[in-house]
mmCIF file of C-alpha atoms and ligand atoms in Angstrom:
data_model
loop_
_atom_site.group_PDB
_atom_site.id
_atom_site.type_symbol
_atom_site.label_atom_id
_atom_site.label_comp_id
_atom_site.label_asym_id
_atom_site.label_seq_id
_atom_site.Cartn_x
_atom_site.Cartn_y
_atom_site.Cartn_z
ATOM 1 C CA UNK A 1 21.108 22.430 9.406
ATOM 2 C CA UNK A 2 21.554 20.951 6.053
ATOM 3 C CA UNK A 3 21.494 17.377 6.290
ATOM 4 C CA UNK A 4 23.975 14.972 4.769
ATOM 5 C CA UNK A 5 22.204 11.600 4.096
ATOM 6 C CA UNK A 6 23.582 7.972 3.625
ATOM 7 C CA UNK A 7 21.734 5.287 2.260
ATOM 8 C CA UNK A 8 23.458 2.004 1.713
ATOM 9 C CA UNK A 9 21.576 -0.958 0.187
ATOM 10 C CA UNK A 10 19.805 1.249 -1.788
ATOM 11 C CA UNK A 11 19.093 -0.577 -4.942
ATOM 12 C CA UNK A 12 17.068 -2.974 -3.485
ATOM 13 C CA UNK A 13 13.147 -2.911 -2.951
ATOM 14 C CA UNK A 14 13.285 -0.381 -0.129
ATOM 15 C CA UNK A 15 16.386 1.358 -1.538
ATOM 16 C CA UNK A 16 14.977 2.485 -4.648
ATOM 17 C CA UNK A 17 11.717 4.129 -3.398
ATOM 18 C CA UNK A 18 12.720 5.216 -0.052
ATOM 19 C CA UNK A 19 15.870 6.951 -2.201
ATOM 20 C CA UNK A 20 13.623 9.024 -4.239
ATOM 21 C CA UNK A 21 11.490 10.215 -0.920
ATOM 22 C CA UNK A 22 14.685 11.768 0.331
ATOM 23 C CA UNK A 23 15.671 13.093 -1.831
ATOM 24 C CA UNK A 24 12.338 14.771 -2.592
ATOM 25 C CA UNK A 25 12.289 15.710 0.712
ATOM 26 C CA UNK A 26 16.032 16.883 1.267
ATOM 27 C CA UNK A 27 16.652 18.112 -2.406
ATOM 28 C CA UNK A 28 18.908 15.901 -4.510
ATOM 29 C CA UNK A 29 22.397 17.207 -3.331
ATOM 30 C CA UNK A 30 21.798 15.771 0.225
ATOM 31 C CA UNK A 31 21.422 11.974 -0.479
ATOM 32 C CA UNK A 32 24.179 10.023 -1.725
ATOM 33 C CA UNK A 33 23.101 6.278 -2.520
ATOM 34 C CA UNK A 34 25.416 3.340 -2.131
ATOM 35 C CA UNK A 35 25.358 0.124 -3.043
ATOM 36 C CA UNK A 36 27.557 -3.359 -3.635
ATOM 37 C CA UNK A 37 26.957 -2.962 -7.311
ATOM 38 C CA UNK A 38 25.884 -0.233 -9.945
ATOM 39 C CA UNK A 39 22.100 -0.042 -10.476
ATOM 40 C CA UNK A 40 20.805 -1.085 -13.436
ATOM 41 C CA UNK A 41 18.938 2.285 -14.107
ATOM 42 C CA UNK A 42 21.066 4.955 -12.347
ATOM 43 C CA UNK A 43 19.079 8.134 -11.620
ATOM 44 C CA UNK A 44 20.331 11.033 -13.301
ATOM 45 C CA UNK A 45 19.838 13.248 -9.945
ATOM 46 C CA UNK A 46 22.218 9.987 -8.024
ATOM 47 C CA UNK A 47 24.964 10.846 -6.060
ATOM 48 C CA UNK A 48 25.968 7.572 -6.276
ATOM 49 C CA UNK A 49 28.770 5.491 -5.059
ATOM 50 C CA UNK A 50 29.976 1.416 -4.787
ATOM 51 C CA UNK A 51 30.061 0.527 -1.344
ATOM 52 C CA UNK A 52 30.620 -3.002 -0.059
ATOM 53 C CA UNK A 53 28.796 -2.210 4.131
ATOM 54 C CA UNK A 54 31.377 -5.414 5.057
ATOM 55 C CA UNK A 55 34.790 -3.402 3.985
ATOM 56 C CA UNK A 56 35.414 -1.699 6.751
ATOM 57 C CA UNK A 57 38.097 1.087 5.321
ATOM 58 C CA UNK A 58 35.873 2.106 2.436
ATOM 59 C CA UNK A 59 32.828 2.344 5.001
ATOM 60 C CA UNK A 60 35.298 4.637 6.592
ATOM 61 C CA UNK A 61 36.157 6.195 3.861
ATOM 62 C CA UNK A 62 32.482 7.147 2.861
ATOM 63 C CA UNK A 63 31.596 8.472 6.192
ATOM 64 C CA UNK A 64 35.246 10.749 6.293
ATOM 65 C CA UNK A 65 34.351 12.081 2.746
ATOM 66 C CA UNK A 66 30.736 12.934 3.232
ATOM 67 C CA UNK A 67 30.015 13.813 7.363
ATOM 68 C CA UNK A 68 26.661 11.878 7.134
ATOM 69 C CA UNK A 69 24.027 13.606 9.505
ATOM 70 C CA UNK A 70 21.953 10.668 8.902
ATOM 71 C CA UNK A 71 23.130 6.748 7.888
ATOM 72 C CA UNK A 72 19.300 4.690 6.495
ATOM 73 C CA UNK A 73 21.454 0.864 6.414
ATOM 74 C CA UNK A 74 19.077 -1.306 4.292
ATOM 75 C CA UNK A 75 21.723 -3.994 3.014
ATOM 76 C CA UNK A 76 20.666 -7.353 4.118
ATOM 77 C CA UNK A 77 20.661 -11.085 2.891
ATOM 78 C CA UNK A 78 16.660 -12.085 3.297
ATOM 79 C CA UNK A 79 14.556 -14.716 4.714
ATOM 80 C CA UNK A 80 14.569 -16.667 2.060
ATOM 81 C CA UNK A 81 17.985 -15.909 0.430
ATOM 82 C CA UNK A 82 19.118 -16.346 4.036
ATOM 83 C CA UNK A 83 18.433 -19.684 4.554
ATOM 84 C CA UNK A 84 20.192 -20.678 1.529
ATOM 85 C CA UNK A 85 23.381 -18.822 2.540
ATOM 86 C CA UNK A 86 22.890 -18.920 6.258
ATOM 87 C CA UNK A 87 26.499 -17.846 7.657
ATOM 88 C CA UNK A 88 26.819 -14.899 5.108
ATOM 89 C CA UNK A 89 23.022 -14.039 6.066
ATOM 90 C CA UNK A 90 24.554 -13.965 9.444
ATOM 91 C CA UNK A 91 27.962 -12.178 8.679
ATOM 92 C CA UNK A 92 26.289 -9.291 6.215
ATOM 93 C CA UNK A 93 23.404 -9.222 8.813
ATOM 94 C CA UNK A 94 25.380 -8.430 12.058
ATOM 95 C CA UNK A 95 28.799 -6.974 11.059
ATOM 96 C CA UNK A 96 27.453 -4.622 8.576
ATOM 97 C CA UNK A 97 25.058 -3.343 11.322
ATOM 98 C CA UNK A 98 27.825 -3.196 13.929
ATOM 99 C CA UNK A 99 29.746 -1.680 11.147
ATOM 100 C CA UNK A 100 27.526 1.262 11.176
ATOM 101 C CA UNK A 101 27.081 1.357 14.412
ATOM 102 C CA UNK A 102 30.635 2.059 15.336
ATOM 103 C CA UNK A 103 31.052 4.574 12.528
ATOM 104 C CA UNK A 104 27.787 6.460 13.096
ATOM 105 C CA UNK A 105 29.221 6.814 16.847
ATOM 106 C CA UNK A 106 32.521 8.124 15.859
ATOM 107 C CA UNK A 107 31.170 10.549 13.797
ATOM 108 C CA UNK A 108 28.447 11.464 15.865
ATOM 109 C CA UNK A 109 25.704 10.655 13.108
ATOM 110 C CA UNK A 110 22.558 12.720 14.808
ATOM 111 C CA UNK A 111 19.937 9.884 13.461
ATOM 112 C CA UNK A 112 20.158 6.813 11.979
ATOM 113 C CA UNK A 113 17.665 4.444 10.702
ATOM 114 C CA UNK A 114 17.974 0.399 10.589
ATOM 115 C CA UNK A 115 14.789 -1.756 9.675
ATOM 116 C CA UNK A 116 14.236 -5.083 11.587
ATOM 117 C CA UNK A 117 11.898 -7.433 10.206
ATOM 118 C CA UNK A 118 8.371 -9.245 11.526
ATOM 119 C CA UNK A 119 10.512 -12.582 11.407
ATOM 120 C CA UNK A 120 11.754 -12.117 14.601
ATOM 121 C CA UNK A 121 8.927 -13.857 15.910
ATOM 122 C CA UNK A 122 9.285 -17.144 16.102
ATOM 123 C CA UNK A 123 6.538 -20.493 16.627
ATOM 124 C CA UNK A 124 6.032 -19.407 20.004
ATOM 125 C CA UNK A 125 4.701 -16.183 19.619
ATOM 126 C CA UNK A 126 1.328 -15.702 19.577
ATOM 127 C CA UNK A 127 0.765 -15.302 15.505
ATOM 128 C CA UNK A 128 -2.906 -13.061 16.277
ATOM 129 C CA UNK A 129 -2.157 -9.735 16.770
ATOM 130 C CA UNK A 130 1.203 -10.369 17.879
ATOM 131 C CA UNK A 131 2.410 -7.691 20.709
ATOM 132 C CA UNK A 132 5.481 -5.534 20.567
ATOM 133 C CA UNK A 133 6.809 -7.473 23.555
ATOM 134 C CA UNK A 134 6.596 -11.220 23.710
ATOM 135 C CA UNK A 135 8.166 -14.576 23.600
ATOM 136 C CA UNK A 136 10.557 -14.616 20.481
ATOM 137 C CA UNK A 137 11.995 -17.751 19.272
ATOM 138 C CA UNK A 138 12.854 -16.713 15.515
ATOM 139 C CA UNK A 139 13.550 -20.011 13.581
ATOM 140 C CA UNK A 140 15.411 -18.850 10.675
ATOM 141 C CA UNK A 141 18.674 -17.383 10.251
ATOM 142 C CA UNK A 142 17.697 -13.713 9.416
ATOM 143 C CA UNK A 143 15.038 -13.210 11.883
ATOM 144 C CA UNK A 144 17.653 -14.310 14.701
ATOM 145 C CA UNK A 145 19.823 -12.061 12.931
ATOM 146 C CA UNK A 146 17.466 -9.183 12.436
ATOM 147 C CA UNK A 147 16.660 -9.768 16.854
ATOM 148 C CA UNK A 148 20.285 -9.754 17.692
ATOM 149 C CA UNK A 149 19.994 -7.053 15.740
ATOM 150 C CA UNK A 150 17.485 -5.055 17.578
ATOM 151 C CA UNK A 151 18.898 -5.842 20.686
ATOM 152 C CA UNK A 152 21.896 -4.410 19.411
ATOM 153 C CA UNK A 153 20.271 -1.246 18.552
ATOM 154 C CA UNK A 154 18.881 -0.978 21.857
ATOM 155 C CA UNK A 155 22.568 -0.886 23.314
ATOM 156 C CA UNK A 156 23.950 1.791 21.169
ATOM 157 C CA UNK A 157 21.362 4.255 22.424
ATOM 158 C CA UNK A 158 21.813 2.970 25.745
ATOM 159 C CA UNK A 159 25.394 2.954 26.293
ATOM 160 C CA UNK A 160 26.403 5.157 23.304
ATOM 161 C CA UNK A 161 23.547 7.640 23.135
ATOM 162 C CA UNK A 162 23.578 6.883 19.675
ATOM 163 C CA UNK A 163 19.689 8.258 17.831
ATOM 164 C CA UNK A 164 18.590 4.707 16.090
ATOM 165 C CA UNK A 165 15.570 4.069 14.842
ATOM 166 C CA UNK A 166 13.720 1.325 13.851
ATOM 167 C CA UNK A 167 10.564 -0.765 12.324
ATOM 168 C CA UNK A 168 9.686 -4.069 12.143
ATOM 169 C CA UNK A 169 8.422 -4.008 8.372
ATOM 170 C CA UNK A 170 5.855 -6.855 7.457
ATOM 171 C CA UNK A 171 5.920 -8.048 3.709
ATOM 172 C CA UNK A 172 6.219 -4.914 1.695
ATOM 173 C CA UNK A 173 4.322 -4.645 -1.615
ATOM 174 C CA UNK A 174 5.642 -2.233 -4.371
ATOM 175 C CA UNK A 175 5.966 -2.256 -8.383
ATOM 176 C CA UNK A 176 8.901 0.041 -9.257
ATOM 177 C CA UNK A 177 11.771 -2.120 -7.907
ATOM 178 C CA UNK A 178 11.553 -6.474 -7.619
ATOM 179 C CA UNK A 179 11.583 -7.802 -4.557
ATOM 180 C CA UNK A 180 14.789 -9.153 -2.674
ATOM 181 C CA UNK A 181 14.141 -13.161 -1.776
ATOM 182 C CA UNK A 182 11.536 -12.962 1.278
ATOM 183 C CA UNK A 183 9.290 -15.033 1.618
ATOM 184 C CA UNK A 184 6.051 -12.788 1.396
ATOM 185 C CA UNK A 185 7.419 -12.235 -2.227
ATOM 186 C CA UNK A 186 4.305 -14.221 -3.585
ATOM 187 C CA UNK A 187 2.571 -11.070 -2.598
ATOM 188 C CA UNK A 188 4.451 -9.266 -5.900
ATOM 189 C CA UNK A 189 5.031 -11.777 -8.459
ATOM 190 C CA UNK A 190 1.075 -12.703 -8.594
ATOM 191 C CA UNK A 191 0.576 -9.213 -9.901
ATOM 192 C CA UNK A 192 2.625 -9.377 -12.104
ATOM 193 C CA UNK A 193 2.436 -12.691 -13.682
ATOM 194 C CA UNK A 194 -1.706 -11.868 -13.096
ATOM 195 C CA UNK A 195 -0.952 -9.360 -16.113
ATOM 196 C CA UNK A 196 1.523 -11.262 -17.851
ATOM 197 C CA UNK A 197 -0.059 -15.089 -18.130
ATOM 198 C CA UNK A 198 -3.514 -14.792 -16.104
ATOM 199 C CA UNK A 199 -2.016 -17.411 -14.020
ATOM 200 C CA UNK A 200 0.056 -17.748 -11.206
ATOM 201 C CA UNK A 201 1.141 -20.941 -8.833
ATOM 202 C CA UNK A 202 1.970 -19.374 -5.193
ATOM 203 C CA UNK A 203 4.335 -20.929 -2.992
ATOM 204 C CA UNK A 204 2.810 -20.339 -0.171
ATOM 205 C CA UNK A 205 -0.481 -22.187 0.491
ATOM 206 C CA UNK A 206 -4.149 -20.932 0.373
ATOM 207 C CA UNK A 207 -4.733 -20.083 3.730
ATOM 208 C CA UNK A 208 -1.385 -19.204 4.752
ATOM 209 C CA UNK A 209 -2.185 -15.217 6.293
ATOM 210 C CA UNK A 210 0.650 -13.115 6.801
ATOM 211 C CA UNK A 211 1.009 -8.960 7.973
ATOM 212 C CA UNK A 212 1.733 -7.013 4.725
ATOM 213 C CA UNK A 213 2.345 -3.130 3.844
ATOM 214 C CA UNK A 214 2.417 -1.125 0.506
ATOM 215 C CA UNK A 215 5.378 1.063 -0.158
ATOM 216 C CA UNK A 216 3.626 4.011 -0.305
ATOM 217 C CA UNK A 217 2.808 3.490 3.766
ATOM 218 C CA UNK A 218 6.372 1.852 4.646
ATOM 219 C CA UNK A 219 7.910 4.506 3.087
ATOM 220 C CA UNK A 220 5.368 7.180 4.789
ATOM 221 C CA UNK A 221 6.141 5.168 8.577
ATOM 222 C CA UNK A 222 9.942 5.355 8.007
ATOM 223 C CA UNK A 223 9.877 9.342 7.237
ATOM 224 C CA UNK A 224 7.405 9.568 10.200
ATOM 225 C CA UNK A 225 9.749 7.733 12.828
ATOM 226 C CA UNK A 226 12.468 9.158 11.305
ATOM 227 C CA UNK A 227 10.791 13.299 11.812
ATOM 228 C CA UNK A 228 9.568 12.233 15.664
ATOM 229 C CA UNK A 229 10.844 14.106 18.158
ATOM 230 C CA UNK A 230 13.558 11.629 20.166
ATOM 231 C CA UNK A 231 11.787 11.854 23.436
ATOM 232 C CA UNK A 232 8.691 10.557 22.241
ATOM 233 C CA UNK A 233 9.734 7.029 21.171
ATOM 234 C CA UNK A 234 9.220 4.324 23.738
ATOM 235 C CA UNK A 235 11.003 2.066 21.963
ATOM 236 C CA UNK A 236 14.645 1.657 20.770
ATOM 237 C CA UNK A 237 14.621 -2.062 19.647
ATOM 238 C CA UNK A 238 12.148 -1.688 16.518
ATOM 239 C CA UNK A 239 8.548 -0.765 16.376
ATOM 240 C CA UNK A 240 5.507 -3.481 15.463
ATOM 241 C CA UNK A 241 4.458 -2.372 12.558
ATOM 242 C CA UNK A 242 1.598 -3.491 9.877
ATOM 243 C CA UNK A 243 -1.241 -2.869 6.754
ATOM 244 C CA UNK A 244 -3.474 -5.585 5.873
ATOM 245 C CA UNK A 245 -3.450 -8.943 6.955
ATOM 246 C CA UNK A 246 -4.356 -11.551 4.297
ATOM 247 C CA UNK A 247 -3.951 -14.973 2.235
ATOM 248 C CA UNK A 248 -2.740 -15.996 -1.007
ATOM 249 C CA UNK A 249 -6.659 -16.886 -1.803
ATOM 250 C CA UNK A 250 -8.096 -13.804 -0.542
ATOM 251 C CA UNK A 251 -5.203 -11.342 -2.582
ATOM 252 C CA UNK A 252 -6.272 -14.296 -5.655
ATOM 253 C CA UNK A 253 -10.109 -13.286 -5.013
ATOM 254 C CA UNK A 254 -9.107 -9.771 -5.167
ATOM 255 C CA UNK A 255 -7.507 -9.851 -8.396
ATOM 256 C CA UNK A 256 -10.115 -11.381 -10.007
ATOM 257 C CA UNK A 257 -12.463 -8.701 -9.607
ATOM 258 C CA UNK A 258 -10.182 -6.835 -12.103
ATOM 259 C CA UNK A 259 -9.182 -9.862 -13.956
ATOM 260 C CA UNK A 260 -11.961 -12.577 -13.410
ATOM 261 C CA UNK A 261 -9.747 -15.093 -15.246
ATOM 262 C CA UNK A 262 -7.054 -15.290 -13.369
ATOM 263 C CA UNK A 263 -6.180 -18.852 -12.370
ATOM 264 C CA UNK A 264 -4.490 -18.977 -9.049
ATOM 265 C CA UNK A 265 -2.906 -22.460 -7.682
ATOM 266 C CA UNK A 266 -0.325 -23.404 -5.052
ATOM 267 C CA UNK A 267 2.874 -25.243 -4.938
ATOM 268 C CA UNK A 268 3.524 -28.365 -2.612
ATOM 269 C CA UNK A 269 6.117 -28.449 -0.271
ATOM 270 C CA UNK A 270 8.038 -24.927 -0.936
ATOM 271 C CA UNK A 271 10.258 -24.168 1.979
ATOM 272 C CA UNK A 272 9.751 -20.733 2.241
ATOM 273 C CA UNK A 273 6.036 -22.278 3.873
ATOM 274 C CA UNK A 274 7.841 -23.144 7.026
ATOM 275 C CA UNK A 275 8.857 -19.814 7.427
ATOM 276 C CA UNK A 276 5.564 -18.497 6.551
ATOM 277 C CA UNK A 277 4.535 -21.335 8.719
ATOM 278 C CA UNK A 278 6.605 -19.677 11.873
ATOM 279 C CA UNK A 279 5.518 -15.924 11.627
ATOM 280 C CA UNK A 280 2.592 -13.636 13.193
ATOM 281 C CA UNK A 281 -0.902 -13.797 11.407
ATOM 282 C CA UNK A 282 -1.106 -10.160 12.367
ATOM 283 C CA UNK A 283 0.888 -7.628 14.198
ATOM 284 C CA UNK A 284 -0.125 -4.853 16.849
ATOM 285 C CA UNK A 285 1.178 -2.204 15.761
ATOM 286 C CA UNK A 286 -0.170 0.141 19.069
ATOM 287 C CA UNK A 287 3.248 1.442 19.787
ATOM 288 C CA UNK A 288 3.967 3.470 16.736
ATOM 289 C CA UNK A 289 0.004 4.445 16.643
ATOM 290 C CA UNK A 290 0.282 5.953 20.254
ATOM 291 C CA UNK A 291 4.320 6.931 19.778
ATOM 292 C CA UNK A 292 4.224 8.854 16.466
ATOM 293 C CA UNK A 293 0.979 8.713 14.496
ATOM 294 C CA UNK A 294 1.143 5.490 12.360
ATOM 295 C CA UNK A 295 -1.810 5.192 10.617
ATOM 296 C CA UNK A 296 -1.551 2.928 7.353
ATOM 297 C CA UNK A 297 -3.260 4.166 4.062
ATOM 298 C CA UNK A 298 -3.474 1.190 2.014
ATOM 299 C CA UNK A 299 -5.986 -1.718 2.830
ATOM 300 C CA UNK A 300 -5.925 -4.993 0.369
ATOM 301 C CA UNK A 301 -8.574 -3.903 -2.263
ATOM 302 C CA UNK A 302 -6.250 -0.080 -2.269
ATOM 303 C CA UNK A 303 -3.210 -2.473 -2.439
ATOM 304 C CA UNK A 304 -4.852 -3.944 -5.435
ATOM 305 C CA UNK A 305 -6.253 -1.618 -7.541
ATOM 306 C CA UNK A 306 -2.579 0.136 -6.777
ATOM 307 C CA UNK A 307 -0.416 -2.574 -8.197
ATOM 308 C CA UNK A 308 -2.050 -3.584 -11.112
ATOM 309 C CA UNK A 309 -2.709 0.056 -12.510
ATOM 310 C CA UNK A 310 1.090 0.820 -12.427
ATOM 311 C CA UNK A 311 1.686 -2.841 -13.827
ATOM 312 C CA UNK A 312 -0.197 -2.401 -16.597
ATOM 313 C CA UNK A 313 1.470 1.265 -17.081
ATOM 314 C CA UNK A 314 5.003 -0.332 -17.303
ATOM 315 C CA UNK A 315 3.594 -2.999 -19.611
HETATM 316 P P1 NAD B 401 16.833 -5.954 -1.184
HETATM 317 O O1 NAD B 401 17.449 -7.302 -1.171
HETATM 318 O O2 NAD B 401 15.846 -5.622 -2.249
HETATM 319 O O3 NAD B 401 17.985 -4.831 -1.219
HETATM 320 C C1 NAD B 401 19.163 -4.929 -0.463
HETATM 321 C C2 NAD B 401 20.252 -4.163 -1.210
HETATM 322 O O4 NAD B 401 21.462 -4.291 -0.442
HETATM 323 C C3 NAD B 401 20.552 -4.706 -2.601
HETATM 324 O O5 NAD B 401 20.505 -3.667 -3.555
HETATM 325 C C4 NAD B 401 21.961 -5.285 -2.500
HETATM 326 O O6 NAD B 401 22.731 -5.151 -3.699
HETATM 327 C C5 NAD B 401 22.535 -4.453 -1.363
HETATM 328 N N1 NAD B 401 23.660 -5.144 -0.700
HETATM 329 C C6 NAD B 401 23.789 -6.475 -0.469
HETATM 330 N N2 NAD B 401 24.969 -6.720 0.129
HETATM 331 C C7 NAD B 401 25.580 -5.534 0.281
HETATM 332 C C8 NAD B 401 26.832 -5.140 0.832
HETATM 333 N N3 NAD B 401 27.683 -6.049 1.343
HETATM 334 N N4 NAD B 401 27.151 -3.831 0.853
HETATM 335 C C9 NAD B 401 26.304 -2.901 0.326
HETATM 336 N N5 NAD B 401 25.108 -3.214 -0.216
HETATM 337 C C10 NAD B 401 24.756 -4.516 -0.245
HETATM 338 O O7 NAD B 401 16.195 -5.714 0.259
HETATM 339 P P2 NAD B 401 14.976 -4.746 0.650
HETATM 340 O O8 NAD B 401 13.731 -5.510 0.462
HETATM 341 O O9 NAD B 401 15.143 -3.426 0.028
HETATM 342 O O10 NAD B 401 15.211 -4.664 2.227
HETATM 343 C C11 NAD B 401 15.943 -3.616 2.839
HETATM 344 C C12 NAD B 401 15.941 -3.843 4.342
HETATM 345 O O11 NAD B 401 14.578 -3.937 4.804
HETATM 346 C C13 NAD B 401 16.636 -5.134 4.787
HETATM 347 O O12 NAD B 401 17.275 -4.915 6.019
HETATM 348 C C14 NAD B 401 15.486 -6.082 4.997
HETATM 349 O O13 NAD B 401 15.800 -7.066 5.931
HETATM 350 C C15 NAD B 401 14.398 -5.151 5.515
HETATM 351 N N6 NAD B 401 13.055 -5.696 5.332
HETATM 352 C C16 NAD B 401 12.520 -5.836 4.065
HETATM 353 C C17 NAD B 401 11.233 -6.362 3.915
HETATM 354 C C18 NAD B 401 10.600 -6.521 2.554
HETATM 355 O O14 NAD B 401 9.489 -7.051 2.459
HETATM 356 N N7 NAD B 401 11.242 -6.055 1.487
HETATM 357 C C19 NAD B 401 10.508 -6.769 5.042
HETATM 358 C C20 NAD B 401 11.091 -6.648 6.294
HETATM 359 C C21 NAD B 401 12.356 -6.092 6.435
#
């Protein structure tokens, strides 16, 4: 069957690389990319069209014109955008999923793909190797958003039998496209202000550790769940998953083997550190090792070496 794909958010982070995979994958004429506004850079091979996920006639107008076989919804206000605009975090969040939900039932979409987020553990969930199932007490607007979420997920394939899919994505790390307003963002800018200035001030402290991913792997996991035959996934919430675990001074230490005068020093105060503050240390990721195969590439010294050779390409 030739597939028909929708991906709407897709000038963001995810959107960009996760785009060109399909499209790779599918051949060009398959993927049509949407967005709330015109890329900057539009791909010559784009089928590309304006899309606001919130307008509910023009959602249904997409999905009339093109018959999507699969829907990848990647439009979302962030953690750290979120709590700066918490009730549109919460309306762009929720109805645009629901949005997409209802459509992809009506016209009997055979997969479609939704990623939830490692905030939607909260301060009382145990931040070492966090399980897949736990106590969740998310304390900022989109990681109850992104659990509400899930749990809505859960219900469509429940009552609806509708084929969603899902993955908790930790901080993702990539070059080609800047990241959206989370707060594991540190993770990117040091690279490249690393290159640019040979300094950088983090906002998140030294020792803060948080469960990261490169692009390469999150793009790799999200073909991989997406290719898994239905009746092996357990889960129909979202699925742990995780890279490398590590601090602002540890990624600093790793820089400096390629740039050993890179001065790294950290910001009092930011509130994006109470966030950081609130979510897993690591993540066990078991599920989608046992379910479908996960098995991350990239550790922090690949992550590394990685960023700042394509950095310095773009330079
Ligand atoms: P991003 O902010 O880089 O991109 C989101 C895109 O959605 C943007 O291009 C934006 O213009 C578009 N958009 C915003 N409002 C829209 C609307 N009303 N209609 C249509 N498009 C709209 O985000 P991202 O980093 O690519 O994240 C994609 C998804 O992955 C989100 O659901 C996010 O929560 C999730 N996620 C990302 C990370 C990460 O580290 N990047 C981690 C965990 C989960």
């Amino acid at each position: 069957m030739e597939e028909r794909i929708i991906i709407i958010g897709s000038n963001g982070q995810i959107g960009t690389e996760l785009a060109a995979a399909l499209r790779q994958k599918f051949g060009n004429e398959s993927i049509i990319t949407c967005d709330i506004k015109a890329p900057t850079q539009l791909d010559p091979f784009a089928n590309f069209e304006i899309v606001n996920v919130l307008d509910q006639q023009a959602l249904k107008a997409l999905f009339e014109k093109h018959k999507p076989t699969q829907v990848y919804l990647l439009a979302a206000l962030l953690s750290a955008t979120g709590e700066q605009f918490p009730k549109k975090a919460w309306e762009l969040n929720m109805d645009g999923l629901i949005n997409i939900l209802d459509l992809s039932v009506e016209y009997k979409v055979s997969k479609v793909f939704w990623p939830s987020s490692i905030a939607v553990f909260g301060p009382h969930s145990p931040k070492d190797q966090t399980p897949q199932y736990c106590i969740m007490d998310p304390s900022t607007v989109y990681g109850f958003s992104k659990l509400a979420g899930e749990r809505w997920c859960e219900y469509y394939h429940q009552k609806h039998r509708l084929d969603i899919r899902s993955i908790r994505y930790p901080g993702l790390i990539s070059w080609k496209a800047a990241p959206g307003g989370g707060t594991t963002d540190y993770a990117i800018h040091i690279f490249h202000e690393a290159l640019l200035s040979g300094k950088y001030e983090s906002f998140l402290s030294e020792n803060t550790r948080l469960p990261m991913l490169y692009m390469d792997d999150a793009i790799a996991g999200t073909l991989q769940v997406m290719d898994v035959p239905a009746e092996n996934l357990r889960i129909r919430s979202s699925y742990n998953l995780t890279g490398p675990s590590f601090t602002p001074s540890e990624l600093g230490e790793e820089i400096q083997k390629y740039l050993p005068d890179f001065q790294l020093s950290y910001t009092a105060d930011d509130p994006r550190q109470q966030i950081a503050d609130s979510w897993p240390k690591s993540i066990d990721d078991s599920y989608a090792r046992e379910d479908w195969g996960w098995n991350p590439e990239f550790d922090l010294s690949a992550i590394t070496k990685e960023m700042l050779t394509n950095l310095r390409k773009q330079q």
